[in-house]
Coordinates of C-alpha atoms in Angstrom, one line a residue:
Chain C
M1 CA 3.4 -39.1 44.5
C2 CA 2.2 -39.2 40.8
G3 CA 4.1 -38.0 37.7
I4 CA 2.9 -35.4 35.2
V5 CA 4.2 -34.7 31.7
G6 CA 3.2 -32.3 29.1
L7 CA 4.4 -31.3 25.6
F8 CA 3.4 -28.3 23.6
L9 CA 4.8 -28.1 20.1
K10 CA 5.8 -24.8 18.6
D11 CA 7.3 -26.5 15.6
Q12 CA 4.6 -28.5 13.9
T13 CA 7.0 -30.6 11.9
L14 CA 7.3 -32.5 15.2
A15 CA 3.6 -33.2 15.3
P16 CA 3.8 -36.8 13.9
K17 CA 6.2 -37.6 16.7
L18 CA 4.1 -36.1 19.6
G19 CA 2.8 -39.4 20.8
K20 CA 6.3 -41.0 20.7
M21 CA 7.9 -38.2 22.6
L22 CA 5.1 -37.9 25.2
T23 CA 5.0 -41.7 25.7
D24 CA 8.7 -41.7 26.4
M25 CA 8.2 -39.0 29.0
L26 CA 5.3 -40.8 30.5
V27 CA 7.1 -44.1 30.8
T28 CA 10.1 -42.4 32.5
M29 CA 7.7 -41.2 35.2
S30 CA 6.6 -44.8 36.0
D31 CA 8.5 -44.7 39.4
R32 CA 6.3 -41.9 40.5
G33 CA 3.0 -43.6 39.5
P34 CA 3.0 -47.3 38.6
D35 CA -0.7 -48.1 39.2
S36 CA -2.4 -46.3 36.4
A37 CA -1.7 -44.0 33.5
G38 CA -3.5 -41.7 31.1
I39 CA -2.9 -39.3 28.3
A40 CA -4.8 -36.5 26.6
V41 CA -3.7 -35.9 23.0
Y42 CA -4.9 -32.9 21.0
G43 CA -5.0 -33.9 17.3
P44 CA -4.7 -31.9 14.2
A45 CA -7.5 -29.4 13.4
S46 CA -10.6 -31.1 12.0
A47 CA -14.1 -30.0 11.1
K48 CA -15.5 -33.0 13.0
G49 CA -16.3 -33.3 16.7
K50 CA -14.9 -36.2 18.8
I51 CA -16.2 -38.1 21.8
T52 CA -13.9 -40.6 23.4
V53 CA -15.8 -43.4 25.3
Q54 CA -14.6 -46.3 27.5
S55 CA -16.2 -49.6 28.1
E56 CA -15.7 -52.6 30.4
T57 CA -17.1 -54.8 27.6
P58 CA -15.8 -53.1 24.4
D59 CA -16.5 -56.1 22.0
A60 CA -20.2 -56.0 22.8
D61 CA -20.6 -52.3 23.4
F62 CA -18.7 -51.0 20.4
A63 CA -20.1 -53.4 17.8
S64 CA -23.0 -51.4 16.5
L65 CA -22.5 -48.2 18.5
A66 CA -21.7 -45.9 15.6
D67 CA -24.8 -47.0 13.6
D68 CA -27.1 -46.8 16.7
L69 CA -25.8 -43.4 17.7
G70 CA -26.0 -42.1 14.1
T71 CA -29.6 -43.2 13.8
I72 CA -30.6 -41.4 17.0
I73 CA -28.9 -38.1 16.3
D74 CA -29.5 -38.3 12.5
A75 CA -25.9 -37.9 11.4
D76 CA -22.9 -39.8 10.1
V77 CA -20.9 -41.3 13.0
T78 CA -17.7 -43.2 12.6
L79 CA -16.0 -45.3 15.3
R80 CA -12.3 -45.8 15.8
R81 CA -11.6 -48.4 18.5
K82 CA -8.5 -48.5 20.6
D83 CA -8.6 -51.4 23.2
T84 CA -11.2 -50.4 25.8
H85 CA -11.7 -46.9 24.3
A86 CA -13.3 -45.8 21.1
V87 CA -13.3 -42.4 19.4
L88 CA -16.6 -41.4 17.9
E89 CA -16.3 -38.8 15.1
L90 CA -19.4 -36.9 14.3
P91 CA -20.5 -33.4 13.2
A92 CA -19.3 -30.9 15.8
D93 CA -22.7 -29.4 16.4
K94 CA -24.1 -32.8 17.3
I95 CA -21.8 -33.4 20.3
A96 CA -24.4 -32.4 23.0
A97 CA -27.1 -34.4 21.4
A98 CA -24.7 -37.4 21.0
R99 CA -23.7 -37.3 24.7
Q100 CA -27.4 -37.3 25.7
A101 CA -28.1 -40.2 23.3
L102 CA -25.1 -42.2 24.6
A103 CA -26.3 -41.9 28.2
E104 CA -29.7 -43.4 27.1
L105 CA -28.3 -45.9 24.6
N106 CA -25.8 -47.5 27.1
P107 CA -25.4 -46.0 30.5
A108 CA -22.4 -48.2 31.2
L109 CA -20.3 -46.4 28.6
R110 CA -18.1 -43.7 30.2
V111 CA -17.3 -40.5 28.3
M112 CA -13.6 -39.8 28.7
S113 CA -13.6 -36.5 26.6
A114 CA -15.5 -34.5 24.1
G115 CA -14.5 -31.7 21.8
D116 CA -12.9 -30.9 18.4
A117 CA -9.4 -32.0 19.1
I118 CA -9.1 -33.9 22.4
E119 CA -8.8 -37.6 22.9
I120 CA -8.3 -39.0 26.4
Y121 CA -7.1 -42.6 27.1
K122 CA -6.6 -43.9 30.6
E123 CA -6.4 -47.3 32.3
V124 CA -5.1 -49.2 35.3
G125 CA -1.6 -50.7 34.9
L126 CA 2.0 -49.8 34.4
P127 CA 2.4 -46.7 32.2
K128 CA 4.3 -48.7 29.5
D129 CA 1.5 -51.3 29.3
V130 CA -1.2 -48.6 29.2
A131 CA 0.8 -46.8 26.4
A132 CA 1.1 -50.0 24.4
R133 CA -2.6 -50.9 24.7
F134 CA -3.6 -47.6 23.2
D135 CA -0.6 -47.4 20.8
L136 CA 0.0 -43.9 22.2
S137 CA 3.4 -43.6 20.6
A138 CA 1.9 -43.7 17.1
M139 CA -0.4 -40.7 17.8
A140 CA 0.2 -37.4 16.1
G141 CA -0.9 -34.1 17.6
T142 CA -0.1 -30.5 18.4
H143 CA 0.1 -30.9 22.2
G144 CA -0.7 -33.4 24.9
I145 CA -0.5 -34.1 28.7
G146 CA -0.1 -37.3 30.6
H147 CA -0.2 -38.7 34.1
T148 CA 1.2 -41.6 36.0
R149 CA -0.8 -42.3 39.2
M150 CA 0.3 -43.5 42.7
A151 CA -3.1 -43.4 44.4
T152 CA -3.4 -41.8 47.8
E153 CA -7.0 -40.5 48.1
S154 CA -9.2 -43.1 46.3
A155 CA -9.3 -46.5 44.7
V156 CA -7.2 -47.6 41.7
T157 CA -9.8 -47.7 39.0
T158 CA -10.0 -46.6 35.4
L159 CA -12.1 -43.6 36.4
G160 CA -9.8 -42.7 39.2
A161 CA -6.9 -42.3 36.7
H162 CA -6.1 -39.0 35.1
P163 CA -6.7 -36.9 33.0
F164 CA -10.1 -35.7 34.1
S165 CA -12.3 -33.9 31.5
T166 CA -13.3 -30.4 32.7
G167 CA -15.3 -29.4 29.6
A168 CA -15.1 -29.4 25.8
D169 CA -11.5 -29.9 24.8
Q170 CA -10.3 -29.4 28.3
C171 CA -8.8 -31.7 30.9
L172 CA -6.8 -31.7 34.1
V173 CA -4.0 -33.8 35.6
H174 CA -2.8 -33.4 39.2
N175 CA 0.1 -34.3 41.4
G176 CA -0.7 -33.8 45.0
S177 CA -3.7 -34.3 47.3
L178 CA -6.6 -32.0 48.1
S179 CA -7.6 -32.0 51.7
N180 CA -10.9 -30.2 51.4
H181 CA -12.3 -32.3 48.6
N182 CA -15.1 -33.9 50.6
S183 CA -16.6 -30.5 51.6
L184 CA -16.1 -29.1 48.2
R185 CA -17.7 -32.1 46.6
R186 CA -20.8 -31.6 48.7
K187 CA -20.9 -27.9 47.7
L188 CA -20.6 -28.8 44.0
V189 CA -23.3 -31.5 44.3
R190 CA -25.6 -28.8 45.6
E191 CA -24.7 -26.7 42.6
G192 CA -25.8 -29.6 40.4
L193 CA -22.6 -31.3 39.4
S194 CA -22.3 -35.1 39.6
F195 CA -19.4 -37.3 40.5
E196 CA -18.4 -40.8 39.5
T197 CA -15.6 -41.5 42.1
D198 CA -14.3 -40.5 45.5
N199 CA -11.2 -39.1 43.9
D200 CA -9.9 -35.7 45.0
T201 CA -8.8 -34.7 41.5
E202 CA -12.3 -35.3 40.1
V203 CA -13.4 -32.6 42.6
G204 CA -10.7 -30.3 41.3
A205 CA -11.8 -30.9 37.8
A206 CA -15.5 -30.4 38.7
Y207 CA -14.5 -27.2 40.5
L208 CA -12.9 -25.8 37.4
T209 CA -15.9 -26.9 35.3
W210 CA -18.3 -25.2 37.7
K211 CA -16.3 -21.9 37.7
M212 CA -16.3 -21.8 33.9
Q213 CA -20.0 -22.6 33.8
T214 CA -20.6 -19.6 36.0
G215 CA -18.7 -17.2 33.9
S216 CA -15.0 -17.6 34.7
S217 CA -12.3 -18.1 32.0
L218 CA -10.0 -21.0 32.6
G219 CA -7.3 -18.6 33.8
E220 CA -9.7 -17.0 36.3
A221 CA -10.9 -20.5 37.4
L222 CA -7.3 -21.5 38.1
E223 CA -6.6 -18.2 39.9
S224 CA -9.6 -18.8 42.2
S225 CA -8.5 -22.5 42.8
L226 CA -5.6 -21.0 44.7
D227 CA -8.1 -19.6 47.2
D228 CA -10.7 -22.4 47.2
L229 CA -8.7 -25.6 47.1
D230 CA -6.8 -26.6 50.2
G231 CA -3.9 -29.1 49.9
F232 CA -1.0 -29.8 47.7
F233 CA -1.3 -29.5 44.0
T234 CA 0.6 -29.1 40.8
F235 CA -2.0 -28.9 38.1
L236 CA -1.5 -29.2 34.3
V237 CA -4.6 -28.3 32.3
G238 CA -5.0 -29.2 28.7
T239 CA -6.9 -26.7 26.4
K240 CA -7.8 -26.8 22.8
D241 CA -4.9 -24.5 22.0
G242 CA -2.3 -25.5 24.5
F243 CA -1.8 -26.1 28.2
G244 CA -1.6 -24.2 31.5
V245 CA 0.2 -24.8 34.8
V246 CA -0.5 -23.8 38.3
R247 CA 1.1 -24.8 41.6
D248 CA -0.2 -24.3 45.1
P249 CA 1.5 -21.5 47.2
I250 CA 3.6 -24.1 49.2
A251 CA 4.7 -25.7 45.9
C252 CA 6.2 -28.9 47.4
K253 CA 5.0 -31.0 44.5
P254 CA 7.8 -30.8 41.9
A255 CA 7.6 -29.2 38.4
V256 CA 10.2 -28.6 35.8
M257 CA 9.7 -26.9 32.5
A258 CA 11.9 -26.7 29.4
E259 CA 11.5 -24.4 26.4
T260 CA 13.2 -24.3 23.0
D261 CA 12.3 -22.9 19.7
Q262 CA 10.5 -26.2 19.0
Y263 CA 8.5 -26.9 22.1
V264 CA 7.5 -26.2 25.7
A265 CA 7.7 -29.3 27.9
F266 CA 6.6 -30.1 31.4
G267 CA 7.8 -32.9 33.7
S268 CA 7.5 -33.7 37.4
E269 CA 11.2 -34.4 37.2
Y270 CA 14.0 -33.4 34.8
R271 CA 14.4 -37.1 34.0
A272 CA 11.2 -37.0 32.0
L273 CA 12.7 -34.4 29.7
V274 CA 16.2 -35.8 29.0
N275 CA 15.4 -37.4 25.6
L276 CA 13.7 -34.4 24.0
P277 CA 15.6 -32.9 21.1
G278 CA 17.9 -30.0 22.0
I279 CA 17.3 -30.4 25.7
E280 CA 20.9 -29.6 26.4
D281 CA 20.4 -26.1 25.2
A282 CA 16.8 -25.6 26.4
R283 CA 15.8 -23.0 28.9
V284 CA 15.0 -25.1 32.0
W285 CA 13.2 -23.6 35.0
E286 CA 10.7 -24.3 37.8
P287 CA 7.3 -22.6 37.6
E288 CA 6.7 -20.2 40.5
P289 CA 4.2 -21.1 43.2
A290 CA 0.7 -19.6 43.1
T291 CA 1.3 -18.4 39.5
V292 CA -0.9 -19.3 36.5
Y293 CA 1.0 -20.0 33.3
F294 CA -0.4 -20.6 29.8
W295 CA 1.1 -21.6 26.5
S296 CA -1.1 -21.5 23.4
H297 CA -0.9 -21.7 19.6
Chain F
M1 CA 41.1 -39.6 36.0
Q2 CA 38.4 -42.2 36.2
T3 CA 35.3 -42.0 33.9
F4 CA 32.0 -43.6 34.9
D5 CA 29.2 -43.9 32.4
L6 CA 26.0 -43.9 34.5
A7 CA 23.8 -45.0 31.6
E8 CA 26.0 -48.1 31.0
Q9 CA 27.0 -49.1 34.6
G10 CA 24.1 -47.9 36.7
L11 CA 23.6 -46.0 39.9
R12 CA 24.3 -48.8 42.4
A13 CA 27.7 -49.6 40.9
L14 CA 28.6 -45.9 40.8
N15 CA 27.9 -45.3 44.5
Q16 CA 29.5 -48.6 45.6
T17 CA 32.6 -47.7 43.6
L18 CA 32.8 -44.2 45.1
H19 CA 32.1 -45.6 48.6
A20 CA 35.1 -47.9 48.2
Q21 CA 37.4 -45.0 47.9
K22 CA 39.3 -44.4 51.2
D23 CA 41.3 -41.5 52.5
S24 CA 44.5 -42.8 50.9
T25 CA 43.0 -43.6 47.4
N26 CA 45.0 -42.7 44.4
Q27 CA 41.8 -42.4 42.3
T28 CA 41.0 -38.9 43.3
A29 CA 39.3 -37.5 40.2
W30 CA 36.1 -38.9 38.8
D31 CA 34.0 -37.9 35.8
I32 CA 30.4 -39.1 35.8
V33 CA 28.8 -38.9 32.3
N34 CA 25.2 -39.4 31.2
A35 CA 23.7 -38.2 34.5
K36 CA 20.4 -37.5 32.8
G37 CA 18.6 -36.3 35.9
S38 CA 19.2 -39.6 37.8
H39 CA 18.5 -39.6 41.5
A40 CA 21.0 -40.2 44.4
I41 CA 24.2 -39.6 42.4
A42 CA 27.3 -39.6 44.6
V43 CA 25.4 -39.9 47.8
G44 CA 27.2 -40.8 51.1
L45 CA 30.8 -40.2 49.9
D46 CA 33.5 -40.2 52.6
A47 CA 36.9 -39.7 50.9
P48 CA 38.9 -36.6 49.7
I49 CA 38.0 -37.1 46.0
E50 CA 36.7 -34.8 43.3
V51 CA 33.6 -36.0 41.4
N52 CA 32.5 -34.1 38.3
V53 CA 29.0 -34.8 37.2
R54 CA 28.3 -34.0 33.6
G55 CA 24.7 -33.0 33.1
S56 CA 21.8 -32.3 35.4
T57 CA 21.0 -34.4 38.4
G58 CA 17.7 -35.7 40.1
Y59 CA 16.9 -36.0 43.7
Y60 CA 19.5 -35.9 46.5
C61 CA 22.8 -35.5 44.6
G62 CA 25.7 -35.4 47.0
G63 CA 23.5 -36.1 50.0
M64 CA 25.3 -36.9 53.3
N65 CA 28.6 -35.9 51.7
K66 CA 31.8 -36.0 53.8
Q67 CA 35.2 -34.7 52.5
A68 CA 34.5 -35.1 48.8
T69 CA 34.1 -32.3 46.3
V70 CA 31.1 -32.9 44.0
H71 CA 30.9 -30.5 41.0
I72 CA 27.6 -30.6 39.1
H73 CA 28.0 -29.3 35.5
G74 CA 24.3 -28.7 35.1
S75 CA 21.3 -28.1 37.4
A76 CA 20.4 -30.1 40.5
G77 CA 17.1 -31.6 41.5
P78 CA 15.4 -31.5 44.9
G79 CA 17.5 -32.0 48.1
V80 CA 21.0 -31.5 46.7
G81 CA 23.5 -31.9 49.4
E82 CA 20.9 -32.9 51.9
N83 CA 22.4 -33.5 55.4
M84 CA 25.9 -33.0 54.1
M85 CA 28.6 -33.2 56.8
S86 CA 31.7 -31.7 55.1
G87 CA 33.4 -31.2 51.8
T88 CA 32.1 -29.1 48.9
I89 CA 29.3 -29.2 46.4
I90 CA 29.3 -26.8 43.5
I91 CA 26.4 -26.5 41.1
E92 CA 27.0 -24.6 37.9
G93 CA 23.2 -24.2 37.1
D94 CA 20.2 -23.9 39.4
A95 CA 19.1 -26.0 42.4
S96 CA 15.6 -27.2 43.0
Q97 CA 13.8 -27.1 46.3
Y98 CA 15.4 -27.8 49.8
A99 CA 19.0 -27.5 48.6
G100 CA 21.4 -28.2 51.6
A101 CA 18.5 -29.2 53.9
T102 CA 19.6 -30.2 57.4
G103 CA 23.3 -29.8 56.3
R104 CA 25.7 -30.0 59.2
G105 CA 28.9 -28.8 57.6
G106 CA 30.8 -28.2 54.4
L107 CA 30.2 -25.6 51.6
L108 CA 27.4 -25.7 49.1
V109 CA 27.8 -23.3 46.2
I110 CA 24.9 -22.7 43.8
K111 CA 26.0 -20.5 40.8
G112 CA 22.4 -20.1 39.5
N113 CA 19.2 -19.7 41.5
A114 CA 17.9 -21.9 44.3
S115 CA 14.2 -22.8 44.6
S116 CA 12.0 -22.9 47.7
R117 CA 13.2 -24.0 51.2
C118 CA 16.9 -23.5 50.5
G119 CA 18.8 -24.4 53.7
I120 CA 15.8 -25.6 55.5
S121 CA 16.8 -26.7 59.0
M122 CA 20.5 -26.2 58.2
K123 CA 22.7 -27.1 61.1
G124 CA 26.2 -25.8 60.4
I125 CA 26.5 -25.9 56.6
D126 CA 27.6 -22.8 54.6
I127 CA 25.5 -22.1 51.5
V128 CA 26.4 -19.5 48.9
V129 CA 23.8 -18.8 46.2
H130 CA 25.1 -16.6 43.3
G131 CA 21.5 -16.0 42.2
S132 CA 18.2 -15.7 44.1
I133 CA 16.4 -18.1 46.5
G134 CA 12.7 -19.1 46.8
H135 CA 10.2 -18.9 49.6
M136 CA 10.5 -20.4 53.1
S137 CA 14.3 -20.6 52.8
A138 CA 16.3 -21.2 56.0
F139 CA 13.1 -22.3 57.8
M140 CA 14.1 -23.4 61.3
A141 CA 17.8 -22.9 60.4
Q142 CA 19.9 -23.7 63.4
S143 CA 23.5 -22.8 62.6
G144 CA 25.8 -22.1 59.6
N145 CA 25.6 -19.3 57.0
L146 CA 23.3 -18.7 54.1
V147 CA 24.7 -16.1 51.6
V148 CA 22.5 -14.9 48.8
L149 CA 23.8 -12.5 46.1
G150 CA 20.4 -12.0 44.6
D151 CA 17.0 -11.8 46.2
A152 CA 15.1 -13.9 48.7
G153 CA 11.5 -15.0 48.4
D154 CA 8.7 -15.0 51.0
A155 CA 9.1 -15.9 54.7
L156 CA 12.9 -15.9 54.8
G157 CA 14.2 -17.5 58.0
D158 CA 10.8 -18.4 59.6
S159 CA 11.3 -19.7 63.1
L160 CA 15.0 -19.2 62.8
Y161 CA 17.5 -20.3 65.4
E162 CA 21.2 -19.3 65.2
A163 CA 22.0 -19.5 61.5
R164 CA 23.2 -16.2 59.9
L165 CA 21.5 -15.1 56.7
F166 CA 23.2 -12.6 54.4
V167 CA 21.2 -11.2 51.5
R168 CA 22.5 -8.7 49.0
G169 CA 19.2 -8.0 47.1
S170 CA 15.7 -7.6 48.3
V171 CA 13.8 -9.9 50.7
K172 CA 10.1 -10.4 49.7
S173 CA 9.1 -11.0 53.3
L174 CA 10.7 -12.1 56.6
G175 CA 9.3 -15.2 58.4
A176 CA 8.2 -15.2 62.0
D177 CA 11.0 -14.2 64.4
C178 CA 13.5 -13.3 61.7
V179 CA 14.8 -9.8 61.8
K180 CA 17.3 -7.5 60.2
K181 CA 20.5 -7.3 62.2
E182 CA 23.6 -5.1 62.5
M183 CA 26.6 -6.1 60.3
R184 CA 29.6 -6.2 62.6
A185 CA 33.3 -6.7 61.7
E186 CA 33.2 -10.4 62.5
H187 CA 30.3 -10.9 60.1
L188 CA 32.1 -9.0 57.3
E189 CA 35.1 -11.3 57.9
I190 CA 32.9 -14.5 57.6
L191 CA 31.3 -13.1 54.5
A192 CA 34.6 -12.2 52.8
D193 CA 35.9 -15.7 53.4
L194 CA 32.7 -17.4 52.1
L195 CA 32.5 -15.2 49.0
E196 CA 36.1 -15.9 48.1
R197 CA 35.7 -19.6 48.6
A198 CA 32.5 -19.6 46.5
D199 CA 34.2 -17.6 43.7
A200 CA 31.5 -15.0 44.1
D201 CA 31.9 -11.5 42.7
A202 CA 30.4 -9.4 45.5
K203 CA 31.6 -7.2 48.4
P204 CA 30.7 -8.0 52.0
E205 CA 29.5 -4.4 52.6
E206 CA 26.7 -4.9 50.0
F207 CA 24.9 -7.4 52.2
T208 CA 22.3 -7.2 54.9
R209 CA 22.4 -9.6 57.8
Y210 CA 19.2 -11.3 59.1
G211 CA 19.0 -13.4 62.2
S212 CA 16.7 -14.6 65.0
A213 CA 14.9 -12.2 67.3
R214 CA 15.0 -15.2 69.7
K215 CA 11.4 -14.8 70.8
L216 CA 10.2 -18.2 69.8
Y217 CA 12.8 -20.4 71.5
N218 CA 10.6 -21.2 74.5
F219 CA 6.9 -20.6 74.9
H220 CA 6.3 -17.2 76.5
I221 CA 2.8 -15.9 76.9
D222 CA 3.9 -12.4 75.9
N223 CA 4.9 -13.8 72.5
A224 CA 1.7 -15.7 71.9
S225 CA 0.8 -13.7 68.9
A226 CA 4.1 -14.5 67.2
Y227 CA 3.8 -18.3 67.2

């Protein structure tokens, strides 16, 4: 199963409530995915770059991380901790250097996301518990996507949870199961990509990353995923400016969208949308199969 | 009229209350408020009652219905009216995938559009869609009538048995073994009756009938390319 939610704000006066609205949608989808949850929130524009990292031993790993990293990359780095995650803020042009430095400084740290706006938080547990650990409902932002996981293809671990980062300020959540992920993973490994889990969605995310590294736009990468990915999928991809949706041609994994003057919302079920403001008068529809949609600011 | 607040009283109490209604019940009119996309609303009814659902519903609303009229004042989630036996389900909005799947009888009216797999494996139900239907509709449909005032998506009637399909608009593509057929007087009569009962503003003469070419019923080597 799995549940997906997404919220894209047209009316920025709602931005302070993004986390609250998205958390409510996420928790409503607990029945579809009670074993892990994750969320990607795109914050207000900032001149700084952000790297979100996760640690199994955050007390030890985060204590001097900002100073240590700042020394290596010769820049001001600040650290904002949330439970097992921490957001490192640093000059945007130092992100690549910082990622390299982090890998050398502490290989056990996992980079969840990197970019100007994105922060990804994900953990094992009931969606309401995961949301509480990261205080997701207090987050502000312009848009965000979330996922509740019922694992079918690989182990229930933090790294097996969604969203998966696909590049700077980009991420992917998935409802469904890919049936050619093993052969595609082998192909992508030959192309130089690396994997941390046996998860099928990680392969989907790596596939999009690879297509974009080799010259495709995100839209083109999603179009070609319809030919190259076998199996069931409803994908929601987060971008710096908004989000995109694509469903496989059979489209048996559910998807409902709602649009008003204030927002565009996505849910695996209509239930996820019922508490949004003005939902009674929203345009509600199902995205067509094998069709790529984008909403951006 | 009886009013039932789903948010207050819960789904199990709702369906138990509705199941308790017998043929002779005096409580024949029910209003369900705060549907909020909940699953399995008014499933398994078997009494001549009318149930009005205020708001949109989740999975399987009105599934296995017998006798009752279920009127959804909103849109319906996946599997509305699945395996319904008799009675009527009316949806004011749209219906998600596999509306009326495996239905054996009764009338399902969708005033908006229906998504993919509408009437999949239908076995006697009548379905009237005022709008359009999605891909793979009436897949392996065995009997009954599917009437579409709008257009049909890809692979209509794939591996069809004896259900009759009537489409007023365009058909994106026909599935294996589904072919256009002649509209005879008896079909116009069936259509006129269904359109009237579904409160649909269309004339029987405007429709095209599709049905089974009957080449896939049994394996025949000459048809190997069609399987």
